[in-house]
Short mmCIF file of C-alpha atoms and ligand atoms in Angstrom, two decimals:
data_model
loop_
_atom_site.label_atom_id
_atom_site.label_comp_id
_atom_site.label_asym_id
_atom_site.label_seq_id
_atom_site.Cartn_x
_atom_site.Cartn_y
_atom_site.Cartn_z
CA MET W 1 106.34 -50.97 -47.01
CA ASN W 2 105.98 -52.29 -50.53
CA VAL W 3 102.64 -54.07 -50.89
CA ALA W 4 102.62 -56.48 -53.85
CA LYS W 5 100.04 -55.38 -56.39
CA LYS W 6 97.54 -58.04 -57.33
CA ILE W 7 97.08 -58.80 -61.00
CA LEU W 8 93.37 -58.87 -61.68
CA ARG W 9 91.44 -60.40 -64.53
CA VAL W 10 89.36 -57.47 -65.75
CA GLY W 11 86.53 -57.95 -68.23
CA ILE W 12 85.22 -55.03 -70.30
CA THR W 13 81.51 -55.05 -71.15
CA TYR W 14 80.27 -52.84 -73.99
CA ASP W 15 78.07 -52.64 -77.06
CA LEU W 16 79.76 -51.81 -80.34
CA LYS W 17 78.15 -49.73 -83.04
CA LYS W 18 79.60 -52.01 -85.69
CA ASP W 19 77.84 -55.08 -84.26
CA PHE W 20 74.46 -53.64 -85.21
CA SER W 21 73.26 -52.78 -88.66
CA HIS W 22 71.11 -49.75 -89.20
CA ARG W 23 67.76 -50.73 -90.72
CA GLU W 24 66.10 -48.46 -93.26
CA ASP W 25 62.94 -48.18 -91.14
CA GLU W 26 64.85 -47.06 -88.05
CA PRO W 27 65.55 -43.43 -87.07
CA VAL W 28 68.89 -42.06 -88.31
CA ASP W 29 70.27 -41.99 -84.76
CA SER W 30 69.20 -45.49 -83.64
CA LEU W 31 72.83 -46.61 -83.04
CA GLU W 32 74.07 -43.31 -81.65
CA GLU W 33 74.80 -44.51 -78.11
CA PHE W 34 77.00 -47.46 -78.98
CA ASP W 35 80.76 -47.42 -78.79
CA SER W 36 83.60 -47.81 -81.24
CA GLU W 37 86.25 -50.51 -81.05
CA GLU W 38 88.91 -47.78 -80.61
CA THR W 39 87.33 -46.71 -77.32
CA ILE W 40 87.31 -50.27 -75.95
CA ASP W 41 90.90 -50.80 -77.04
CA ALA W 42 91.94 -47.54 -75.39
CA ILE W 43 90.34 -48.64 -72.09
CA ARG W 44 91.96 -52.08 -72.44
CA ASP W 45 95.39 -50.51 -72.99
CA VAL W 46 95.03 -48.37 -69.86
CA LEU W 47 93.97 -51.30 -67.68
CA GLN W 48 96.80 -53.42 -69.09
CA SER W 49 99.28 -50.65 -68.38
CA ASP W 50 97.92 -50.68 -64.82
CA GLY W 51 99.21 -54.26 -64.66
CA HIS W 52 96.04 -56.26 -65.24
CA GLU W 53 94.95 -58.99 -67.60
CA VAL W 54 92.11 -57.65 -69.70
CA ILE W 55 89.39 -59.59 -71.50
CA LYS W 56 87.04 -57.92 -73.96
CA LEU W 57 83.73 -59.51 -73.00
CA GLY W 58 81.35 -57.41 -75.10
CA GLY W 59 77.63 -57.50 -74.33
CA GLY W 60 74.34 -59.05 -75.45
CA ALA W 61 72.93 -62.40 -74.35
CA GLY W 62 76.17 -64.17 -75.35
CA LEU W 63 77.83 -62.47 -72.38
CA ILE W 64 76.18 -64.97 -70.02
CA ASP W 65 78.22 -67.82 -71.54
CA ARG W 66 81.37 -65.73 -71.91
CA LEU W 67 81.31 -64.95 -68.18
CA ARG W 68 81.28 -68.70 -67.50
CA THR W 69 84.08 -69.57 -69.91
CA SER W 70 86.20 -66.49 -69.03
CA PRO W 71 85.72 -65.82 -65.32
CA VAL W 72 86.88 -62.36 -64.24
CA ASP W 73 87.64 -60.63 -60.93
CA ILE W 74 85.91 -57.40 -61.91
CA VAL W 75 84.18 -55.86 -64.91
CA PHE W 76 84.78 -52.40 -66.36
CA ASN W 77 81.28 -51.72 -67.62
CA ILE W 78 80.35 -49.24 -70.34
CA ALA W 79 77.55 -51.24 -72.00
CA GLU W 80 74.60 -49.09 -73.01
CA GLY W 81 72.34 -52.13 -73.40
CA ILE W 82 69.54 -52.76 -75.84
CA GLY W 83 65.91 -51.75 -75.48
CA GLY W 84 63.79 -50.09 -72.81
CA ARG W 85 64.49 -47.94 -69.80
CA ASN W 86 66.30 -50.73 -67.94
CA ARG W 87 68.74 -51.49 -70.74
CA GLU W 88 71.75 -49.92 -69.03
CA ALA W 89 70.95 -51.96 -65.92
CA HIS W 90 70.83 -55.36 -67.63
CA ILE W 91 74.54 -56.19 -67.41
CA PRO W 92 75.09 -54.74 -63.91
CA ALA W 93 72.08 -56.76 -62.69
CA LEU W 94 73.52 -59.92 -64.23
CA LEU W 95 76.90 -59.20 -62.64
CA GLU W 96 75.28 -58.64 -59.24
CA PHE W 97 73.41 -61.92 -59.64
CA LEU W 98 76.71 -63.68 -60.34
CA ASN W 99 78.47 -61.79 -57.53
CA ILE W 100 80.97 -60.18 -59.91
CA PRO W 101 82.16 -56.65 -58.98
CA TYR W 102 81.85 -53.95 -61.67
CA THR W 103 82.63 -50.28 -62.20
CA GLY W 104 79.98 -47.61 -62.10
CA SER W 105 76.46 -47.26 -60.83
CA ASP W 106 74.15 -50.09 -59.84
CA PRO W 107 71.01 -51.21 -61.74
CA LEU W 108 68.65 -49.03 -59.72
CA THR W 109 70.60 -45.84 -60.49
CA LEU W 110 71.15 -46.78 -64.13
CA SER W 111 67.42 -47.30 -64.72
CA LEU W 112 66.40 -44.30 -62.67
CA THR W 113 68.71 -41.96 -64.54
CA LEU W 114 67.90 -43.32 -67.99
CA ASP W 115 64.26 -42.39 -67.33
CA LYS W 116 64.74 -38.62 -67.31
CA ALA W 117 61.30 -37.99 -65.74
CA MET W 118 61.97 -40.36 -62.83
CA ALA W 119 65.41 -38.84 -62.23
CA LYS W 120 63.85 -35.37 -62.18
CA LYS W 121 61.27 -36.47 -59.61
CA VAL W 122 63.99 -37.68 -57.24
CA VAL W 123 66.16 -34.63 -57.83
CA ARG W 124 63.21 -32.28 -57.32
CA SER W 125 62.24 -34.04 -54.10
CA GLU W 126 65.68 -33.07 -52.76
CA GLY W 127 65.05 -29.42 -53.63
CA ILE W 128 67.49 -29.40 -56.56
CA PRO W 129 66.29 -27.03 -59.32
CA THR W 130 65.12 -28.79 -62.50
CA PRO W 131 62.78 -27.44 -65.20
CA GLY W 132 59.04 -28.15 -64.95
CA PHE W 133 58.03 -31.12 -67.09
CA LYS W 134 55.41 -33.57 -68.23
CA LYS W 135 55.90 -37.13 -69.39
CA VAL W 136 53.79 -37.70 -72.51
CA GLU W 137 52.76 -41.21 -73.60
CA LYS W 138 50.11 -40.17 -76.14
CA MET W 139 48.91 -36.97 -77.83
CA GLU W 140 45.98 -36.57 -75.41
CA ASP W 141 48.48 -36.12 -72.55
CA LEU W 142 49.20 -32.66 -73.98
CA HIS W 143 45.69 -31.45 -73.03
CA GLY W 144 45.74 -28.99 -70.15
CA LEU W 145 49.52 -28.80 -70.16
CA ASP W 146 50.57 -26.58 -67.27
CA LEU W 147 54.04 -25.48 -68.45
CA ARG W 148 55.42 -22.13 -69.52
CA TYR W 149 56.64 -21.60 -73.12
CA PRO W 150 59.19 -21.86 -74.62
CA LEU W 151 59.32 -25.61 -74.12
CA PHE W 152 61.77 -28.31 -75.05
CA VAL W 153 60.83 -31.79 -76.24
CA LYS W 154 63.01 -34.88 -76.08
CA LEU W 155 62.77 -38.61 -75.57
CA CYS W 156 62.33 -39.73 -72.00
CA TYR W 157 64.60 -42.80 -72.16
CA GLU W 158 67.35 -41.83 -74.59
CA GLY W 159 70.82 -40.29 -74.52
CA SER W 160 73.43 -38.96 -76.97
CA SER W 161 70.83 -36.41 -78.14
CA LYS W 162 68.82 -39.14 -79.87
CA GLY W 163 65.61 -37.44 -80.98
CA VAL W 164 67.00 -33.98 -80.11
CA ARG W 165 67.21 -31.67 -83.11
CA LEU W 166 67.83 -27.96 -83.68
CA ASP W 167 64.04 -27.46 -83.73
CA SER W 168 63.42 -29.19 -80.37
CA LYS W 169 62.85 -25.80 -78.74
CA ILE W 170 59.13 -25.10 -79.03
CA SER W 171 57.45 -21.72 -78.91
CA ASP W 172 53.77 -22.45 -79.60
CA PRO W 173 51.14 -25.19 -79.14
CA SER W 174 50.94 -26.14 -82.81
CA SER W 175 54.67 -26.82 -83.14
CA LEU W 176 54.47 -28.68 -79.83
CA SER W 177 51.83 -31.07 -81.23
CA GLN W 178 53.78 -31.50 -84.43
CA LYS W 179 57.07 -32.28 -82.70
CA VAL W 180 55.58 -34.60 -80.07
CA LYS W 181 53.70 -36.47 -82.80
CA TRP W 182 56.93 -36.89 -84.77
CA LEU W 183 58.78 -38.24 -81.74
CA LEU W 184 55.97 -40.62 -80.77
CA GLU W 185 55.69 -41.94 -84.33
CA THR W 186 59.41 -42.10 -85.08
CA TYR W 187 60.79 -43.40 -81.78
CA GLY W 188 57.77 -44.41 -79.72
CA PRO W 189 56.70 -43.19 -76.27
CA PRO W 190 57.36 -41.68 -73.85
CA VAL W 191 58.32 -38.12 -74.70
CA LEU W 192 59.43 -35.57 -72.11
CA VAL W 193 58.07 -32.04 -72.49
CA GLU W 194 60.12 -29.67 -70.41
CA GLU W 195 60.35 -25.92 -69.83
CA PHE W 196 63.20 -24.48 -71.86
CA VAL W 197 66.18 -23.26 -69.85
CA SER W 198 67.55 -20.33 -71.78
CA GLY W 199 71.02 -19.71 -70.39
CA PRO W 200 74.41 -21.19 -71.16
CA GLU W 201 74.99 -24.93 -70.90
CA PHE W 202 77.53 -26.79 -68.78
CA THR W 203 78.44 -30.38 -68.20
CA VAL W 204 80.05 -31.42 -64.94
CA GLY W 205 82.30 -34.44 -64.46
CA ILE W 206 82.10 -36.11 -61.07
CA LEU W 207 84.24 -38.92 -59.71
CA GLY W 208 84.18 -40.97 -56.54
CA ASN W 209 81.89 -42.27 -53.85
CA SER W 210 81.71 -41.20 -50.21
CA ASN W 211 84.04 -38.31 -51.06
CA SER W 212 82.72 -37.67 -54.56
CA SER W 213 84.19 -34.55 -56.12
CA VAL W 214 84.06 -32.49 -59.27
CA LEU W 215 86.67 -33.26 -61.90
CA GLY W 216 85.72 -30.28 -64.01
CA VAL W 217 82.97 -28.00 -65.27
CA MET W 218 82.89 -27.52 -69.03
CA GLN W 219 80.85 -24.90 -70.83
CA ILE W 220 79.38 -26.04 -74.12
CA GLU W 221 79.14 -23.15 -76.52
CA ILE W 222 77.43 -23.77 -79.83
CA LYS W 223 79.26 -21.59 -82.32
CA GLY W 224 77.12 -18.89 -83.90
CA SER W 225 74.11 -19.48 -81.60
CA PRO W 226 73.17 -17.20 -78.70
CA PRO W 227 72.63 -19.24 -75.50
CA ASP W 228 68.83 -19.06 -75.78
CA GLU W 229 68.96 -20.74 -79.19
CA ALA W 230 71.87 -23.08 -78.48
CA ILE W 231 70.95 -26.75 -78.45
CA TYR W 232 73.49 -29.54 -78.09
CA SER W 233 71.52 -31.49 -80.65
CA LEU W 234 72.30 -34.59 -82.71
CA GLU W 235 73.39 -32.42 -85.66
CA VAL W 236 75.75 -30.43 -83.42
CA LYS W 237 77.17 -33.47 -81.57
CA ARG W 238 77.92 -35.20 -84.87
CA GLU W 239 79.84 -32.15 -86.14
CA TRP W 240 81.26 -31.13 -82.78
CA GLU W 241 84.69 -30.20 -84.11
CA LYS W 242 83.19 -27.56 -86.37
CA ARG W 243 80.22 -26.42 -84.30
CA VAL W 244 81.18 -26.56 -80.62
CA SER W 245 83.61 -24.59 -78.47
CA TYR W 246 84.37 -26.25 -75.17
CA HIS W 247 85.49 -23.99 -72.32
CA CYS W 248 87.04 -25.75 -69.36
CA PRO W 249 87.43 -24.27 -66.85
CA PRO W 250 84.65 -21.92 -68.01
CA PRO W 251 85.03 -18.12 -68.03
CA ILE W 252 82.38 -17.48 -65.37
CA SER W 253 82.32 -16.01 -61.88
CA SER W 254 83.60 -18.20 -59.08
CA ARG W 255 80.18 -17.87 -57.46
CA LEU W 256 78.33 -19.30 -60.49
CA LEU W 257 80.96 -22.02 -60.82
CA LYS W 258 80.41 -23.00 -57.21
CA ASN W 259 76.62 -23.06 -57.67
CA ILE W 260 76.92 -25.28 -60.75
CA GLU W 261 79.24 -27.68 -58.93
CA GLU W 262 76.89 -27.80 -55.98
CA VAL W 263 73.80 -28.63 -58.08
CA ALA W 264 75.75 -31.33 -59.94
CA LEU W 265 77.15 -32.90 -56.76
CA ARG W 266 73.77 -32.83 -55.03
CA ALA W 267 72.15 -34.56 -58.03
CA TYR W 268 74.95 -37.17 -58.18
CA ARG W 269 74.44 -37.98 -54.51
CA ALA W 270 70.62 -37.85 -54.64
CA LEU W 271 70.65 -40.43 -57.44
CA ASP W 272 73.26 -42.61 -55.69
CA CYS W 273 75.71 -42.46 -58.59
CA ARG W 274 78.94 -44.40 -58.12
CA ASP W 275 82.53 -43.97 -59.35
CA VAL W 276 81.77 -41.60 -62.24
CA SER W 277 79.03 -39.55 -63.91
CA ARG W 278 78.50 -36.46 -66.02
CA VAL W 279 75.74 -34.06 -65.07
CA ASP W 280 74.17 -31.71 -67.66
CA ILE W 281 73.11 -28.28 -66.43
CA ARG W 282 71.76 -25.06 -67.96
CA ILE W 283 71.49 -21.66 -66.34
CA GLY W 284 68.00 -20.14 -66.18
CA GLY W 285 67.11 -16.50 -66.82
CA ASP W 286 67.07 -16.22 -63.01
CA GLY W 287 70.78 -17.13 -62.85
CA ILE W 288 70.02 -20.49 -61.20
CA PRO W 289 71.70 -23.68 -62.48
CA TYR W 290 69.03 -26.22 -63.46
CA PHE W 291 69.62 -29.96 -63.55
CA LEU W 292 68.80 -31.47 -66.96
CA GLU W 293 70.07 -35.03 -66.66
CA VAL W 294 72.87 -37.22 -65.36
CA ASN W 295 74.88 -39.72 -67.41
CA PRO W 296 76.21 -42.48 -65.14
CA LEU W 297 77.77 -44.18 -68.21
CA PRO W 298 79.44 -41.16 -69.81
CA GLY W 299 81.05 -41.70 -73.21
CA LEU W 300 84.75 -42.54 -72.84
CA SER W 301 85.96 -41.98 -76.37
CA SER W 302 89.34 -40.33 -76.01
CA VAL W 303 88.58 -38.30 -79.12
CA TYR W 304 85.02 -37.01 -78.77
CA GLY W 305 83.77 -38.01 -75.30
CA ASP W 306 82.79 -34.93 -73.28
CA LEU W 307 84.29 -36.38 -70.09
CA PRO W 308 87.71 -37.24 -71.62
CA ILE W 309 87.76 -33.82 -73.34
CA MET W 310 87.05 -32.19 -69.97
CA ALA W 311 89.68 -34.32 -68.23
CA GLY W 312 92.24 -33.30 -70.87
CA ARG W 313 91.46 -29.62 -70.33
CA MET W 314 91.93 -30.15 -66.58
CA GLY W 315 95.39 -31.56 -67.26
CA TRP W 316 94.45 -35.22 -66.85
CA GLU W 317 95.74 -37.76 -69.30
CA TYR W 318 93.13 -40.20 -70.60
CA SER W 319 94.84 -43.03 -68.73
CA ARG W 320 94.47 -41.20 -65.43
CA LEU W 321 90.73 -40.81 -66.01
CA VAL W 322 90.16 -44.50 -66.77
CA LYS W 323 92.40 -45.64 -63.91
CA THR W 324 90.66 -43.33 -61.45
CA ILE W 325 87.21 -44.71 -62.35
CA PHE W 326 88.58 -48.24 -62.00
CA HIS W 327 90.30 -47.54 -58.69
CA HIS W 328 87.15 -45.98 -57.23
CA ALA W 329 85.36 -49.25 -57.99
CA LEU W 330 88.16 -51.38 -56.52
CA LYS W 331 88.11 -49.30 -53.36
CA ARG W 332 84.31 -49.65 -53.01
CA TYR W 333 84.66 -53.43 -53.12
CA GLY W 334 87.78 -53.45 -50.93
CA ILE W 335 89.82 -55.08 -53.70
CA SER W 336 93.51 -54.27 -53.87
CA GLY W 337 94.81 -53.93 -57.39
N1 ADP C 401 64.90 -28.11 -70.73
C1 ADP C 401 65.87 -27.79 -71.61
N2 ADP C 401 66.12 -26.49 -71.90
C2 ADP C 401 67.08 -26.15 -72.79
N3 ADP C 401 67.82 -27.04 -73.48
C3 ADP C 401 67.62 -28.35 -73.24
C4 ADP C 401 66.65 -28.79 -72.28
N4 ADP C 401 66.69 -30.16 -72.24
C5 ADP C 401 67.65 -30.53 -73.13
N5 ADP C 401 68.21 -29.46 -73.72
C6 ADP C 401 69.24 -29.47 -74.79
O1 ADP C 401 69.24 -30.73 -75.42
C7 ADP C 401 70.48 -31.41 -75.19
C8 ADP C 401 70.24 -32.90 -74.98
O2 ADP C 401 69.39 -33.08 -73.86
P1 ADP C 401 69.77 -34.01 -72.65
O3 ADP C 401 68.65 -33.92 -71.65
O4 ADP C 401 71.12 -33.71 -72.15
O5 ADP C 401 69.67 -35.44 -73.32
P2 ADP C 401 70.77 -36.48 -73.86
O6 ADP C 401 70.63 -37.63 -72.95
O7 ADP C 401 70.34 -36.80 -75.23
O8 ADP C 401 72.12 -35.82 -73.77
C9 ADP C 401 71.09 -30.70 -73.99
O9 ADP C 401 72.48 -30.86 -73.98
C10 ADP C 401 70.62 -29.27 -74.20
O10 ADP C 401 71.40 -28.58 -75.17
MG1 MG C 402 72.91 -34.80 -72.19
#
């Protein structure tokens, strides 16, 4: 039987790098998470080729009016949001309030996963391995720190390696104070101090809902750095073409691959992720895969996004990736399209 496909009005919500100007007094990476117009246009083209009418809605407070003047059936959301640990949840919460379906995780998951310490608490409570950590609001919180060196310091509510530099691995208390002070002064609290996981790094793409499954596992090798010095830092991400080798599928034993997939899937489910996410994992000296963080709004640049790169290596065209995310959302809502 040939079921007529419904043409949907699909809005895309996003925040563009070019809509913000970088102020002199801001850190160099303050706009790092925002998207480029090319990425939005690429998503639009895929959704149009899937037979839908697509409206670029953007983000920010103006979105409230745009949703009234341009009503949509569903939103493809990739907006990173502005300010605070709930920023990624702002638009999904608004859409829920207005009863508009949208792709991806809900506000609770988006806030929970943006706060790396909170995500780790939930993941740990499910028995999923994750490095020991302390959330630091002020310098005094470092007193009596009960963690084993080397340590790693990063921002608690940031992504895209904002605040992560090649010297974020810490081997002694004085560099710990120095680095935490720099992060607190440059970006503001809180900072996450974590035990360093020394082995190779992987990122795992996961798609779906009740039958969520692994799209691929990609090893991130930083050229010229042994695994225990390799950091997927801001400097490295910005020069990824020169400094990173991506291996997908990775050249590892099927047993380790299975363990990595299992940790990633368990974390995805523990945090109630929907439709799509990318989970970052490193292997400890004990051979165990440790959960670092999950990205429920993974970058979708067809050129430099880790998930699209992984999809490509797994033989998926970019359009298949975007359509699959979209169709998982449609299915969740019981919308045919
Ligand atoms: N505990 C850790 N041990 C070793 N490396 C880490 C640790 N935490 C983060 N990193 C390194 O820093 C990078 C960025 O950290 P991550 O937690 O993924 O934050 P972001 O949201 O910025 O991607 C990771 O890809 C990894 O290379
Ligand atoms: Mg990461």
